[in-house]
Amino acid sequence: MNVQEIEALRKEIKDYTEAHLLPFWSKRTIDKEYGGYLTHFDEFGNDSGTDEKSLIAQTRSVFTYSQAYRHGFGGPIMKEMAEHGVKYLIEKMWDEKNGGFYWMMDRKGNATNKQKIGYGHSFVIYSLSEYTLATGDPIGLEYAEKTFDLLQKYAVDTNLGGYWEFFSEEWELMGAGSPGGDRKTLDVHMHLMEAFTTLYEASGKEVHRRKLKESIDILIQKIMHPVYGTGVPQFWADWSVAPQIKFDIVWGWDRFAEGGQKASAVDNTSYGHNSEFGWLLMQALRIGKFPVSDYMDNLKKAFYHSMEHGIDWEFGGVFVEGSHDGQVYDKEKEFWQQAEMLIGMADAYILTKDQDFLKAYRQVHRFVFDKMINFNTGEWWPLLTREGEPIWRHMSHSWKINYHNVRSMILSYEKLGEAAKVLANSN
Amino acid sequence: MNVQEIEALRKEIKDYTEAHLLPFWSKRTIDKEYGGYLTHFDEFGNDSGTDEKSLIAQTRSVFTYSQAYRHGFGGPIMKEMAEHGVKYLIEKMWDEKNGGFYWMMDRKGNATNKQKIGYGHSFVIYSLSEYTLATGDPIGLEYAEKTFDLLQKYAVDTNLGGYWEFFSEEWELMGAGSPGGDRKTLDVHMHLMEAFTTLYEASGKEVHRRKLKESIDILIQKIMHPVYGTGVPQFWADWSVAPQIKFDIVWGWDRFAEGGQKASAVDNTSYGHNSEFGWLLMQALRIGKFPVSDYMDNLKKAFYHSMEHGIDWEFGGVFVEGSHDGQVYDKEKEFWQQAEMLIGMADAYILTKDQDFLKAYRQVHRFVFDKMINFNTGEWWPLLTREGEPIWRHMSHSWKINYHNVRSMILSYEKLGEAAKVLANSN
């Protein structure tokens, strides 16, 4: 690619995000009656009526509007939307008695599942820190810090390291198996790194930087594959690899074989996740002022594996998942992996100056704009065939909200700007 | 030994403790002018005038008087003495701004060292929990729980497990070397197990039991010698053995070679400490309702090593320290190791029914009553030659207070009662 091509892609992103993607949300997500956000929309963008407000969808929405506002996307309404969601989170979803946030509400604001879930709390910290960074309103950071303190108290395994993830309403560790109390996951630890990065950016406190550094070390030393540097999804308490099972409390819309276990339960890695890990790690190192050189090998392994095995050079986009040594298991195209590949490939180019990453970026970008975006609504399809035909058709539900794709558009726009400068200087 | 002999030893303990040991303290430790306890007394029991009140001495005193009251020793004045100390701890030593307790005060109540030290905070939790158990006053448990929460937030190494121990006033981790920020110790982790046992006994909360279990596992899996089951004093972050150095903030009165390093810096274990570990572990298992059978091997190794290598069968008492494989380095007799051996040997007999432990108990008991107790005052000498002549002569200072010996008298009295029943049933 040349600089002009990069600038054309940036313009495409900016125009789409301002004219289609953010308006999709600003038109319909605010629940004026009961507070918080409506987050269930069908393929036509109509409210599908599902009677739930999930901690994930509410916090991710707060992140999205806060980040858009901080980065100059979407105008002042983004700030109002973020404030609206923060009010709901604190007034309705905060558990005054036990501390922490309920996992699931009905639309009217009654808690329907009061369990305390690590994944959800990582997004509380991330979104409320971003909210304070964007608006200056200290209430976000106040609750982000409270939530950080609760995780330190209840979630850490002080012997074997890392964080437990599934708790009862009263923060008691859940039992073994599908309740999840005997497993540690890549997902939660990656999102804790993401959350602690933004928390430290907002607070400047040493303890937040220290726990950020430890979360990086957990990922590098315990979670990423020792040979391939790719993400391993699930572990036992002692960090031996556990078969990848479906938990009772799900936080994604994932596919498992009969019996709730992945077909390739112990040799499975997600290209989109590895790319996301790479750019989140770069962000963590930047904010924490940790030396990038100490992690260069980890960054390269994650980015190259994603690019070399995950990119579909024929039909565009990125595959879902495959083995650590590079065999592709699932060639369909899911929304969030596309989003995370865009940011990661742009960052990988900036890091390495290897132009193959720009080609990979373009390969995903074109697939997103030509296939993934449903321009009838402005939002993305959740899942396409390898060639690009919709398989699932909803525009949003509790596990598909705007966090991945809005963030991807904002950060790809910015990182491509940086990439263009790198490219101009390297010619 | 037979049952009559055991009962005679019990009577000797009870008479001495009520008539000499506790009166030593009730006569002179209350500081009516500035609050808290006076804790510096010379060989004649006169106030030596040292202008300091240490977190260790204040909290250990609270423990002593609370425990005595709970176990029916010393009469109602013990309760008043405990209350007096708790008031001082909370009103003068609690850091309102940063949370946690100051490390060192002058007599008048000005903080002279505001650092936050893990060792001191383990004794805060231990003593304030015991205080609530003894008196029913909830303020003890309230501050014990606050302190537990602070340790979970600031002290845990969430990657490699265990607790960091040395912090600044604002809970920032100290630097490497003698400031102590790069080391983990047996001492702190053993005292955290001790503290969490009593905290859980007082609170009944699942999170306290869970962290108690994790503290046990840290000791068993990381700290005790993999072959000998004996305590290894110091470690690096990753739990490889670190040379045993003297820290800037000392919490004991220990002897180091020039340069602040132990002569045998990486092969050194304390018999008294191992015996203390054994009986504290038995107490932790009892309170936490964890199966003793899972830890039988660890308990036996600790107790047998102490008995077989630490007991001085010629002059009585227990030696200071030696190598893990049984060579004795230091044959002098220090006060606290005697105290901890008494409790441990009694518990070891109850656990194993091996009468050699009763012989070991007697060997230490006689040395204590015939040599260690300074009957002119009622308190113990701090350090004797192997044969039993005083080397150090102070009765108390910041690192020698009444926690080891009063606790030893109370628990030896009770455990000997249990041992007598075991012995009667085994004949």
PDB file of N, CA and C in Angstrom, chain B residues 6-47:
ATOM      1  N   ILE B   6       2.657 -35.032  83.799  1.00  0.00           N
ATOM      2  CA  ILE B   6       2.080 -33.980  82.944  1.00  0.00           C
ATOM      3  C   ILE B   6       1.279 -32.995  83.780  1.00  0.00           C
ATOM      4  N   GLU B   7       0.487 -33.522  84.688  1.00  0.00           N
ATOM      5  CA  GLU B   7      -0.328 -32.622  85.512  1.00  0.00           C
ATOM      6  C   GLU B   7       0.543 -31.726  86.400  1.00  0.00           C
ATOM      7  N   ALA B   8       1.675 -32.253  86.835  1.00  0.00           N
ATOM      8  CA  ALA B   8       2.592 -31.435  87.636  1.00  0.00           C
ATOM      9  C   ALA B   8       3.168 -30.280  86.806  1.00  0.00           C
ATOM     10  N   LEU B   9       3.492 -30.592  85.535  1.00  0.00           N
ATOM     11  CA  LEU B   9       4.008 -29.533  84.655  1.00  0.00           C
ATOM     12  C   LEU B   9       2.927 -28.471  84.412  1.00  0.00           C
ATOM     13  N   ARG B  10       1.694 -28.940  84.256  1.00  0.00           N
ATOM     14  CA  ARG B  10       0.585 -28.000  84.033  1.00  0.00           C
ATOM     15  C   ARG B  10       0.428 -27.070  85.230  1.00  0.00           C
ATOM     16  N   LYS B  11       0.491 -27.635  86.412  1.00  0.00           N
ATOM     17  CA  LYS B  11       0.352 -26.815  87.626  1.00  0.00           C
ATOM     18  C   LYS B  11       1.482 -25.783  87.708  1.00  0.00           C
ATOM     19  N   GLU B  12       2.674 -26.251  87.349  1.00  0.00           N
ATOM     20  CA  GLU B  12       3.833 -25.345  87.372  1.00  0.00           C
ATOM     21  C   GLU B  12       3.600 -24.151  86.429  1.00  0.00           C
ATOM     22  N   ILE B  13       3.049 -24.445  85.253  1.00  0.00           N
ATOM     23  CA  ILE B  13       2.755 -23.395  84.269  1.00  0.00           C
ATOM     24  C   ILE B  13       1.717 -22.418  84.813  1.00  0.00           C
ATOM     25  N   LYS B  14       0.635 -22.991  85.312  1.00  0.00           N
ATOM     26  CA  LYS B  14      -0.488 -22.160  85.744  1.00  0.00           C
ATOM     27  C   LYS B  14      -0.061 -21.241  86.898  1.00  0.00           C
ATOM     28  N   ASP B  15       0.618 -21.829  87.875  1.00  0.00           N
ATOM     29  CA  ASP B  15       1.051 -21.044  89.041  1.00  0.00           C
ATOM     30  C   ASP B  15       1.988 -19.910  88.618  1.00  0.00           C
ATOM     31  N   TYR B  16       2.950 -20.257  87.770  1.00  0.00           N
ATOM     32  CA  TYR B  16       3.928 -19.254  87.325  1.00  0.00           C
ATOM     33  C   TYR B  16       3.243 -18.140  86.526  1.00  0.00           C
ATOM     34  N   THR B  17       2.357 -18.524  85.624  1.00  0.00           N
ATOM     35  CA  THR B  17       1.747 -17.535  84.744  1.00  0.00           C
ATOM     36  C   THR B  17       0.880 -16.558  85.527  1.00  0.00           C
ATOM     37  N   GLU B  18       0.110 -17.103  86.462  1.00  0.00           N
ATOM     38  CA  GLU B  18      -0.775 -16.241  87.256  1.00  0.00           C
ATOM     39  C   GLU B  18       0.001 -15.412  88.291  1.00  0.00           C
ATOM     40  N   ALA B  19       1.032 -16.011  88.855  1.00  0.00           N
ATOM     41  CA  ALA B  19       1.704 -15.331  89.973  1.00  0.00           C
ATOM     42  C   ALA B  19       2.872 -14.454  89.541  1.00  0.00           C
ATOM     43  N   HIS B  20       3.472 -14.769  88.406  1.00  0.00           N
ATOM     44  CA  HIS B  20       4.697 -14.053  88.027  1.00  0.00           C
ATOM     45  C   HIS B  20       4.611 -13.375  86.654  1.00  0.00           C
ATOM     46  N   LEU B  21       4.229 -14.172  85.654  1.00  0.00           N
ATOM     47  CA  LEU B  21       4.371 -13.653  84.284  1.00  0.00           C
ATOM     48  C   LEU B  21       3.352 -12.547  83.980  1.00  0.00           C
ATOM     49  N   LEU B  22       2.071 -12.840  84.148  1.00  0.00           N
ATOM     50  CA  LEU B  22       1.083 -11.810  83.823  1.00  0.00           C
ATOM     51  C   LEU B  22       1.192 -10.594  84.753  1.00  0.00           C
ATOM     52  N   PRO B  23       1.458 -10.796  86.036  1.00  0.00           N
ATOM     53  CA  PRO B  23       1.641  -9.617  86.898  1.00  0.00           C
ATOM     54  C   PRO B  23       2.808  -8.718  86.466  1.00  0.00           C
ATOM     55  N   PHE B  24       3.871  -9.340  85.900  1.00  0.00           N
ATOM     56  CA  PHE B  24       4.959  -8.499  85.392  1.00  0.00           C
ATOM     57  C   PHE B  24       4.386  -7.416  84.486  1.00  0.00           C
ATOM     58  N   TRP B  25       3.457  -7.815  83.638  1.00  0.00           N
ATOM     59  CA  TRP B  25       2.917  -6.887  82.630  1.00  0.00           C
ATOM     60  C   TRP B  25       1.822  -5.992  83.191  1.00  0.00           C
ATOM     61  N   SER B  26       0.928  -6.570  83.969  1.00  0.00           N
ATOM     62  CA  SER B  26      -0.187  -5.740  84.446  1.00  0.00           C
ATOM     63  C   SER B  26       0.317  -4.627  85.372  1.00  0.00           C
ATOM     64  N   LYS B  27       1.474  -4.833  85.995  1.00  0.00           N
ATOM     65  CA  LYS B  27       2.020  -3.809  86.897  1.00  0.00           C
ATOM     66  C   LYS B  27       2.635  -2.620  86.178  1.00  0.00           C
ATOM     67  N   ARG B  28       3.056  -2.788  84.939  1.00  0.00           N
ATOM     68  CA  ARG B  28       3.936  -1.747  84.395  1.00  0.00           C
ATOM     69  C   ARG B  28       3.704  -1.374  82.932  1.00  0.00           C
ATOM     70  N   THR B  29       2.874  -2.075  82.183  1.00  0.00           N
ATOM     71  CA  THR B  29       2.883  -1.808  80.731  1.00  0.00           C
ATOM     72  C   THR B  29       1.913  -0.708  80.303  1.00  0.00           C
ATOM     73  N   ILE B  30       0.860  -0.477  81.070  1.00  0.00           N
ATOM     74  CA  ILE B  30      -0.120   0.538  80.646  1.00  0.00           C
ATOM     75  C   ILE B  30       0.485   1.940  80.723  1.00  0.00           C
ATOM     76  N   ASP B  31       0.431   2.651  79.583  1.00  0.00           N
ATOM     77  CA  ASP B  31       0.889   4.037  79.579  1.00  0.00           C
ATOM     78  C   ASP B  31      -0.321   4.928  79.821  1.00  0.00           C
ATOM     79  N   LYS B  32      -0.493   5.345  81.083  1.00  0.00           N
ATOM     80  CA  LYS B  32      -1.682   6.132  81.432  1.00  0.00           C
ATOM     81  C   LYS B  32      -1.614   7.536  80.871  1.00  0.00           C
ATOM     82  N   GLU B  33      -0.413   8.001  80.605  1.00  0.00           N
ATOM     83  CA  GLU B  33      -0.261   9.383  80.147  1.00  0.00           C
ATOM     84  C   GLU B  33      -0.568   9.521  78.647  1.00  0.00           C
ATOM     85  N   TYR B  34       0.043   8.650  77.825  1.00  0.00           N
ATOM     86  CA  TYR B  34      -0.070   8.845  76.378  1.00  0.00           C
ATOM     87  C   TYR B  34      -0.852   7.735  75.667  1.00  0.00           C
ATOM     88  N   GLY B  35      -1.310   6.766  76.426  1.00  0.00           N
ATOM     89  CA  GLY B  35      -2.055   5.678  75.797  1.00  0.00           C
ATOM     90  C   GLY B  35      -1.146   4.568  75.307  1.00  0.00           C
ATOM     91  N   GLY B  36      -1.728   3.441  74.983  1.00  0.00           N
ATOM     92  CA  GLY B  36      -0.943   2.301  74.504  1.00  0.00           C
ATOM     93  C   GLY B  36      -0.114   1.700  75.629  1.00  0.00           C
ATOM     94  N   TYR B  37       0.907   0.950  75.213  1.00  0.00           N
ATOM     95  CA  TYR B  37       1.700   0.196  76.181  1.00  0.00           C
ATOM     96  C   TYR B  37       3.148   0.685  76.211  1.00  0.00           C
ATOM     97  N   LEU B  38       3.698   0.726  77.404  1.00  0.00           N
ATOM     98  CA  LEU B  38       5.154   0.823  77.549  1.00  0.00           C
ATOM     99  C   LEU B  38       5.706  -0.588  77.377  1.00  0.00           C
ATOM    100  N   THR B  39       6.766  -0.699  76.610  1.00  0.00           N
ATOM    101  CA  THR B  39       7.227  -2.051  76.255  1.00  0.00           C
ATOM    102  C   THR B  39       8.735  -2.219  76.369  1.00  0.00           C
ATOM    103  N   HIS B  40       9.412  -1.291  77.038  1.00  0.00           N
ATOM    104  CA  HIS B  40      10.878  -1.387  77.163  1.00  0.00           C
ATOM    105  C   HIS B  40      11.255  -1.469  78.638  1.00  0.00           C
ATOM    106  N   PHE B  41      11.747  -2.641  79.023  1.00  0.00           N
ATOM    107  CA  PHE B  41      12.095  -2.846  80.439  1.00  0.00           C
ATOM    108  C   PHE B  41      13.456  -3.526  80.545  1.00  0.00           C
ATOM    109  N   ASP B  42      14.252  -3.064  81.502  1.00  0.00           N
ATOM    110  CA  ASP B  42      15.596  -3.618  81.667  1.00  0.00           C
ATOM    111  C   ASP B  42      15.540  -4.913  82.490  1.00  0.00           C
ATOM    112  N   GLU B  43      16.719  -5.418  82.861  1.00  0.00           N
ATOM    113  CA  GLU B  43      16.755  -6.731  83.519  1.00  0.00           C
ATOM    114  C   GLU B  43      16.094  -6.725  84.893  1.00  0.00           C
ATOM    115  N   PHE B  44      15.910  -5.518  85.437  1.00  0.00           N
ATOM    116  CA  PHE B  44      15.254  -5.441  86.743  1.00  0.00           C
ATOM    117  C   PHE B  44      13.767  -5.111  86.597  1.00  0.00           C
ATOM    118  N   GLY B  45      13.329  -5.016  85.353  1.00  0.00           N
ATOM    119  CA  GLY B  45      11.924  -4.696  85.105  1.00  0.00           C
ATOM    120  C   GLY B  45      11.644  -3.209  85.172  1.00  0.00           C
ATOM    121  N   ASN B  46      12.701  -2.399  85.179  1.00  0.00           N
ATOM    122  CA  ASN B  46      12.487  -0.946  85.162  1.00  0.00           C
ATOM    123  C   ASN B  46      12.351  -0.452  83.726  1.00  0.00           C
ATOM    124  N   ASP B  47      11.520   0.546  83.557  1.00  0.00           N
ATOM    125  CA  ASP B  47      11.358   1.184  82.250  1.00  0.00           C
ATOM    126  C   ASP B  47      12.722   1.682  81.779  1.00  0.00           C
TER     127      ASP B  47
END
